[in-house]
Coordinates of C-alpha atoms in Angstrom, one line a residue:
M1 CA 107.2 106.2 113.1
K2 CA 104.9 109.1 114.1
Y3 CA 101.9 109.7 112.1
D4 CA 100.3 112.7 111.5
S5 CA 97.6 111.6 109.7
L6 CA 95.1 108.8 110.1
E7 CA 96.4 105.7 111.7
P8 CA 97.0 103.0 109.1
N9 CA 94.4 100.6 110.5
H10 CA 91.7 103.4 110.0
Y11 CA 92.0 102.9 106.2
A12 CA 91.7 99.2 106.5
T13 CA 88.5 99.6 108.4
M14 CA 87.1 102.2 105.9
I15 CA 88.0 99.8 103.1
K16 CA 86.1 97.0 104.5
E17 CA 83.0 99.2 105.2
S18 CA 83.0 100.5 101.9
G19 CA 82.6 96.9 100.4
L20 CA 85.0 98.0 97.6
T21 CA 87.4 95.5 96.0
I22 CA 91.0 95.8 94.8
Y23 CA 89.6 96.6 91.1
D24 CA 87.6 99.7 92.0
A25 CA 89.2 103.0 91.3
I26 CA 90.0 105.4 94.5
E27 CA 91.1 109.0 94.0
I28 CA 94.5 109.5 94.9
G29 CA 94.7 111.4 98.4
D30 CA 91.0 110.4 99.4
P31 CA 91.2 111.0 103.1
D32 CA 89.4 107.8 104.0
L33 CA 90.1 105.0 101.1
W34 CA 93.7 106.0 99.5
I35 CA 96.2 104.6 101.6
P36 CA 99.4 106.7 101.5
T37 CA 102.5 104.9 100.8
P38 CA 104.1 105.4 104.2
E39 CA 101.0 104.2 106.1
L40 CA 100.5 101.2 103.1
E41 CA 104.1 100.0 104.0
H42 CA 103.4 100.3 107.5
L43 CA 100.3 98.4 107.4
L44 CA 101.5 95.7 105.4
N45 CA 104.7 95.4 107.6
T46 CA 102.3 94.9 110.7
E47 CA 100.3 92.2 109.0
M48 CA 102.4 90.3 107.0
Q49 CA 105.8 89.7 108.9
G50 CA 106.4 86.4 110.1
L51 CA 103.9 84.9 107.1
S52 CA 105.4 81.7 106.2
L53 CA 105.6 80.8 102.4
T54 CA 107.8 77.5 103.0
G55 CA 107.5 74.8 100.4
L56 CA 105.0 76.5 98.4
P57 CA 105.3 76.5 94.4
L58 CA 105.9 80.2 93.2
R59 CA 102.6 80.5 91.5
T60 CA 100.9 79.4 94.9
R61 CA 103.1 81.7 96.7
S62 CA 102.1 84.7 94.6
K63 CA 98.5 83.8 95.2
V64 CA 98.9 83.3 99.0
V65 CA 100.6 86.7 99.3
K66 CA 98.2 88.6 97.4
E67 CA 95.2 87.0 99.6
H68 CA 96.9 88.0 102.7
V69 CA 97.5 91.4 101.4
C70 CA 93.7 91.6 100.7
R71 CA 92.9 90.9 104.2
A72 CA 95.5 93.3 105.6
L73 CA 93.9 96.3 103.7
G74 CA 90.4 95.3 104.5
Y75 CA 89.6 93.8 100.9
P76 CA 87.7 90.9 100.0
V77 CA 89.7 88.2 98.9
P78 CA 88.6 87.5 95.3
A79 CA 87.9 83.9 93.9
S80 CA 90.9 84.7 91.2
F81 CA 93.2 87.5 90.6
K82 CA 92.6 89.1 87.2
K83 CA 95.7 89.7 85.2
T84 CA 95.4 93.6 85.4
Q85 CA 98.4 96.1 85.5
P86 CA 98.7 96.7 88.2
R87 CA 97.1 93.7 90.1
F88 CA 95.9 96.0 92.9
Q89 CA 94.1 98.9 90.6
G90 CA 92.5 100.6 93.4
Q91 CA 95.6 101.4 95.4
F92 CA 97.6 101.3 92.3
F93 CA 100.4 98.9 93.2
D94 CA 101.7 95.5 92.1
T95 CA 103.5 92.8 94.6
Y96 CA 107.0 91.3 94.3
V97 CA 108.4 88.6 96.5
Q98 CA 112.1 88.8 96.7
K99 CA 114.6 86.6 98.2
S100 CA 117.4 88.1 96.0
N101 CA 118.1 91.7 95.5
N102 CA 117.5 91.6 92.0
L103 CA 114.3 93.0 91.2
Q104 CA 112.6 92.0 87.8
V105 CA 109.9 94.0 86.5
W106 CA 108.5 92.3 83.1
N107 CA 106.8 93.5 80.0
E108 CA 106.1 97.2 81.1
E109 CA 107.9 100.3 81.7
L110 CA 108.1 101.7 85.2
A111 CA 104.9 104.1 86.2
P112 CA 106.1 107.3 88.1
S113 CA 103.1 107.1 90.7
R114 CA 102.5 103.6 90.5
R115 CA 103.4 101.6 94.0
Y116 CA 105.8 98.7 93.9
V117 CA 105.4 96.3 97.1
I118 CA 108.4 94.6 97.7
I119 CA 108.2 91.7 100.0
R120 CA 111.3 90.3 101.4
L121 CA 111.8 86.7 102.4
N122 CA 114.6 85.1 104.6
D123 CA 116.2 81.9 103.8
E124 CA 113.3 80.0 105.3
D125 CA 110.6 81.6 102.9
I126 CA 109.5 83.8 106.0
V127 CA 108.4 87.2 105.2
V128 CA 110.8 89.8 107.1
K129 CA 109.9 92.8 105.7
V130 CA 108.1 95.0 103.2
K131 CA 109.2 98.1 101.2
V132 CA 106.8 100.3 99.4
V133 CA 108.1 102.6 96.8
T134 CA 107.0 104.4 93.9
G135 CA 108.2 104.2 90.3
D136 CA 110.2 107.3 90.0
T137 CA 112.0 106.1 93.3
L138 CA 112.8 102.6 91.8
A139 CA 114.0 104.1 88.7
M140 CA 116.7 106.1 90.9
L141 CA 118.0 102.8 92.3
D142 CA 119.5 101.6 89.1
T143 CA 123.2 101.9 88.6
T144 CA 123.8 99.3 86.0
G145 CA 122.5 101.0 83.0
T146 CA 119.4 98.7 82.3
L147 CA 117.2 101.7 83.5
T148 CA 117.9 105.2 81.6
Q149 CA 116.4 107.8 83.4
K150 CA 113.7 109.3 81.3
Y151 CA 113.8 113.0 82.5
Q152 CA 117.0 115.3 83.1
A153 CA 117.7 118.8 83.1
R154 CA 120.8 120.9 83.0
L155 CA 121.8 123.1 85.9
N156 CA 124.1 126.3 84.7
P157 CA 125.4 127.3 87.9
G158 CA 126.0 130.9 87.0
E159 CA 127.7 133.5 89.3
A160 CA 125.2 133.8 92.2
E161 CA 125.6 131.6 95.1
L162 CA 122.1 131.9 96.3
E163 CA 118.9 132.0 93.9
L164 CA 115.4 132.1 94.7
I165 CA 113.7 131.1 91.5
S166 CA 110.1 131.2 92.7
N167 CA 109.2 134.1 95.1
K168 CA 105.9 132.4 95.5
D169 CA 104.3 129.2 95.9
T170 CA 102.0 127.8 93.7
E171 CA 98.6 129.2 93.8
L172 CA 97.0 125.9 95.1
L173 CA 99.7 125.6 98.1
R174 CA 99.8 129.4 99.1
R175 CA 96.3 128.8 101.0
F176 CA 98.0 126.5 103.2
V177 CA 101.4 128.2 104.1
R178 CA 102.2 129.7 107.5
P179 CA 105.1 132.3 107.6
T180 CA 106.2 131.6 111.1
L181 CA 106.3 128.0 112.5
D182 CA 108.2 126.1 115.2
L183 CA 108.7 122.8 113.3
A184 CA 110.4 121.0 116.2
A185 CA 107.1 121.4 118.1
V186 CA 104.9 120.5 115.3
A187 CA 106.0 117.1 113.3
S188 CA 108.9 115.0 111.9
P189 CA 110.0 115.4 108.5
V190 CA 108.5 112.4 107.2
N191 CA 105.0 113.4 108.5
Q192 CA 102.3 114.2 105.7
P193 CA 101.9 117.7 104.9
Q194 CA 98.9 119.7 106.5
A195 CA 97.5 123.2 106.3
D196 CA 99.3 125.8 108.5
Q197 CA 102.1 123.5 108.7
L198 CA 103.9 124.5 105.6
L199 CA 106.4 127.2 105.5
P200 CA 106.3 129.5 102.4
I201 CA 109.2 128.8 99.8
G202 CA 110.7 132.3 101.0
E203 CA 110.7 131.1 104.6
I204 CA 112.3 127.9 103.3
F205 CA 115.0 129.9 101.3
D206 CA 116.1 132.0 104.3
R207 CA 116.3 128.9 106.6
L208 CA 118.5 127.1 104.0
E209 CA 120.7 129.7 102.8
S210 CA 123.2 129.2 105.8
L211 CA 124.2 125.9 104.3
V212 CA 125.7 127.2 101.6
G213 CA 129.7 127.1 102.4
K214 CA 129.2 124.3 104.6
S215 CA 131.0 120.8 104.3
F216 CA 130.4 117.1 105.0
A217 CA 132.4 114.1 104.6
D218 CA 132.2 112.6 101.3
S219 CA 131.1 108.8 101.3
G220 CA 132.4 108.3 97.9
Y221 CA 131.6 109.1 94.3
D222 CA 129.6 105.5 94.3
Q223 CA 127.6 106.5 97.3
E224 CA 125.2 109.0 96.3
R225 CA 122.4 107.7 98.6
N226 CA 125.1 108.5 101.5
R227 CA 125.9 111.7 100.4
G228 CA 122.2 112.5 99.5
A229 CA 121.3 111.5 103.4
A230 CA 124.1 113.7 105.1
L231 CA 122.7 116.6 103.2
H232 CA 119.2 115.7 104.1
R233 CA 120.2 115.6 107.7
L234 CA 121.5 118.9 107.4
V235 CA 118.4 120.3 105.6
C236 CA 116.3 119.0 108.4
Q237 CA 118.5 120.7 111.1
S238 CA 118.2 124.0 109.1
L239 CA 114.6 123.9 108.5
G240 CA 114.1 123.6 112.4
Y241 CA 113.2 119.9 113.0
A242 CA 113.9 118.1 116.3
D243 CA 115.0 115.1 114.6
Y244 CA 116.2 113.8 111.2
R245 CA 114.1 111.2 109.4
D246 CA 114.2 109.7 106.0
D247 CA 111.9 106.9 104.8
G248 CA 113.1 107.0 101.1
Q249 CA 109.9 108.7 99.5
F250 CA 109.4 111.4 97.4
P251 CA 109.5 114.1 98.3
D252 CA 112.3 113.9 100.6
V253 CA 111.1 116.2 103.5
R254 CA 107.5 115.2 103.1
H255 CA 106.1 117.3 105.7
Q256 CA 107.3 120.7 103.5
L257 CA 106.7 118.9 100.2
L258 CA 110.5 119.8 99.6
E259 CA 112.7 117.6 97.5
V260 CA 116.5 118.0 98.1
K261 CA 119.0 117.5 95.4
L262 CA 122.9 117.4 95.9
Q263 CA 124.5 118.3 92.4
T264 CA 128.2 117.9 91.8
S265 CA 127.7 117.9 88.0
P266 CA 125.4 119.9 86.0
T267 CA 123.1 117.0 85.0
I268 CA 120.1 116.8 87.1
D269 CA 118.5 113.3 87.2
L270 CA 114.6 113.5 87.5
G271 CA 113.7 110.1 87.2
L272 CA 110.1 109.4 85.8
V273 CA 108.3 112.5 86.8
C274 CA 108.8 116.0 85.4
P275 CA 108.8 118.8 88.3
N276 CA 106.0 120.6 86.5
S277 CA 103.5 117.6 86.0
T278 CA 100.1 118.2 87.2
E279 CA 99.4 114.7 88.3
A280 CA 98.3 113.9 91.8
L281 CA 101.2 113.4 94.5
D282 CA 100.6 110.5 96.9
V283 CA 99.9 112.6 99.8
P284 CA 96.4 113.1 101.5
M285 CA 94.1 116.0 100.6
I286 CA 94.6 119.2 102.5
E287 CA 91.2 120.5 102.8
G288 CA 89.6 118.7 100.1
R289 CA 92.3 119.7 97.6
Q290 CA 94.9 117.4 96.3
I291 CA 98.7 118.5 96.0
R292 CA 100.2 117.9 92.5
H293 CA 103.7 117.1 91.5
C294 CA 104.4 120.8 90.4
D295 CA 103.5 122.2 94.0
V296 CA 106.4 120.5 95.3
R297 CA 109.6 122.7 96.0
Y298 CA 113.3 121.5 94.8
A299 CA 116.1 122.8 96.8
L300 CA 119.2 122.0 94.6
F301 CA 122.7 122.4 96.2
Y302 CA 125.4 122.6 94.1
A303 CA 128.6 121.4 95.5
F304 CA 132.2 120.5 95.0
T305 CA 134.2 117.4 96.5
N306 CA 137.9 117.0 96.9
G307 CA 137.4 113.1 97.4
Q308 CA 137.3 113.8 101.3
D309 CA 134.7 116.6 101.9
V310 CA 131.7 117.9 99.8
T311 CA 131.3 121.6 100.3
L312 CA 128.0 123.2 99.4
T313 CA 128.7 126.2 97.1
K314 CA 125.0 127.0 95.9
L315 CA 121.6 126.9 96.6
F316 CA 118.5 127.1 94.1
L317 CA 115.0 126.9 95.2
T318 CA 112.0 126.7 92.9
T319 CA 108.6 125.2 92.9
G320 CA 108.2 122.3 90.3
E321 CA 105.9 124.5 88.3
D322 CA 108.7 127.0 87.6
F323 CA 111.6 124.3 87.7
F324 CA 112.3 124.4 83.7
T325 CA 112.2 128.1 83.7
R326 CA 115.6 127.9 85.1
F327 CA 116.7 124.3 84.3
P328 CA 116.4 123.3 80.8
Q329 CA 115.1 120.0 80.2
F330 CA 116.2 117.1 78.0
Q331 CA 114.9 113.4 77.8
G332 CA 116.7 110.1 77.9
K333 CA 116.3 107.0 75.9
V334 CA 112.9 104.9 76.4
L335 CA 113.3 102.3 79.1
N336 CA 113.8 98.4 78.3
K337 CA 110.9 96.1 78.3
K338 CA 112.6 93.4 80.8
L339 CA 113.7 95.7 83.8
Q340 CA 116.2 94.4 86.0
I341 CA 116.8 96.6 89.2
P342 CA 119.4 95.7 91.9
L343 CA 118.2 96.8 95.2
P344 CA 121.0 98.5 96.9
A345 CA 122.1 97.5 100.6
G346 CA 120.1 98.9 103.1
F347 CA 117.3 99.0 100.9
F348 CA 115.0 97.1 103.5
D349 CA 116.2 99.1 106.5
D350 CA 114.2 101.6 108.2

């Protein structure tokens, strides 16, 4: 993967030099000490793949994994691990060692911005892959009803095919946008956002509006992830990127702080994070300013499917800040205490 921010090893070096422990707080987006989710995943994969846990009791296995995570990230290994939530408080994540695809989260609700480090073992108890996701991403993976999406909104399509709900970006983001930009020459869709590499929301709208009326193959009503990937590919092309990348992190097109949603029904599932939230987003600071969830741009495509093809019929584009001015919000039931989340096929694939 191509990185437009610091190389993952830089973070481990800076953490080691800082003398911080896994319990010391770090501000989200700190350019030297907070490891963004994609870089965290890359670093743990590099350092932990091939680690053998063969023959270890479950409790010992858990401790050995956490010790290796400490070393991989540059932290000193504590004599014993405190029973904190989450265990790695500074980087705000927990670790889960998985041989099966049934992820269990005990005695706590999913936190939207908490990271979940999921470590995959093969039949010989050797680490083969590490996947890092946030709580809001995990909430979207459940298909069994064990989890109920906390936040939802209602899309009333209206008559217009095209609606630019927010004429301007949030005040914080406006200082970093650049009207003319050749994205093919700049970056990949999964790179971290940077000053002067962000298109204004109006320009994004202009580049995406031609997608209305286009169709792509329908992979099936139970294949929402694949449907979304097909739309994501079209969006990347229309924005002008040279390639298509999707690492499953929020927002979908991280480089443009753009979340893409495909709607074949009026109910918009939002997971655990309200779009207008002012909480910090897990991206590096831009010129010393921390991007928030409300700064993210949301492209909602309303679509019709005949079972064979999905046809895009409408486009709505808004900032998270303005999201609920157009799409009324309602709230689902509270999550269960013991959460069992089936990880879908391909979850550990690149």
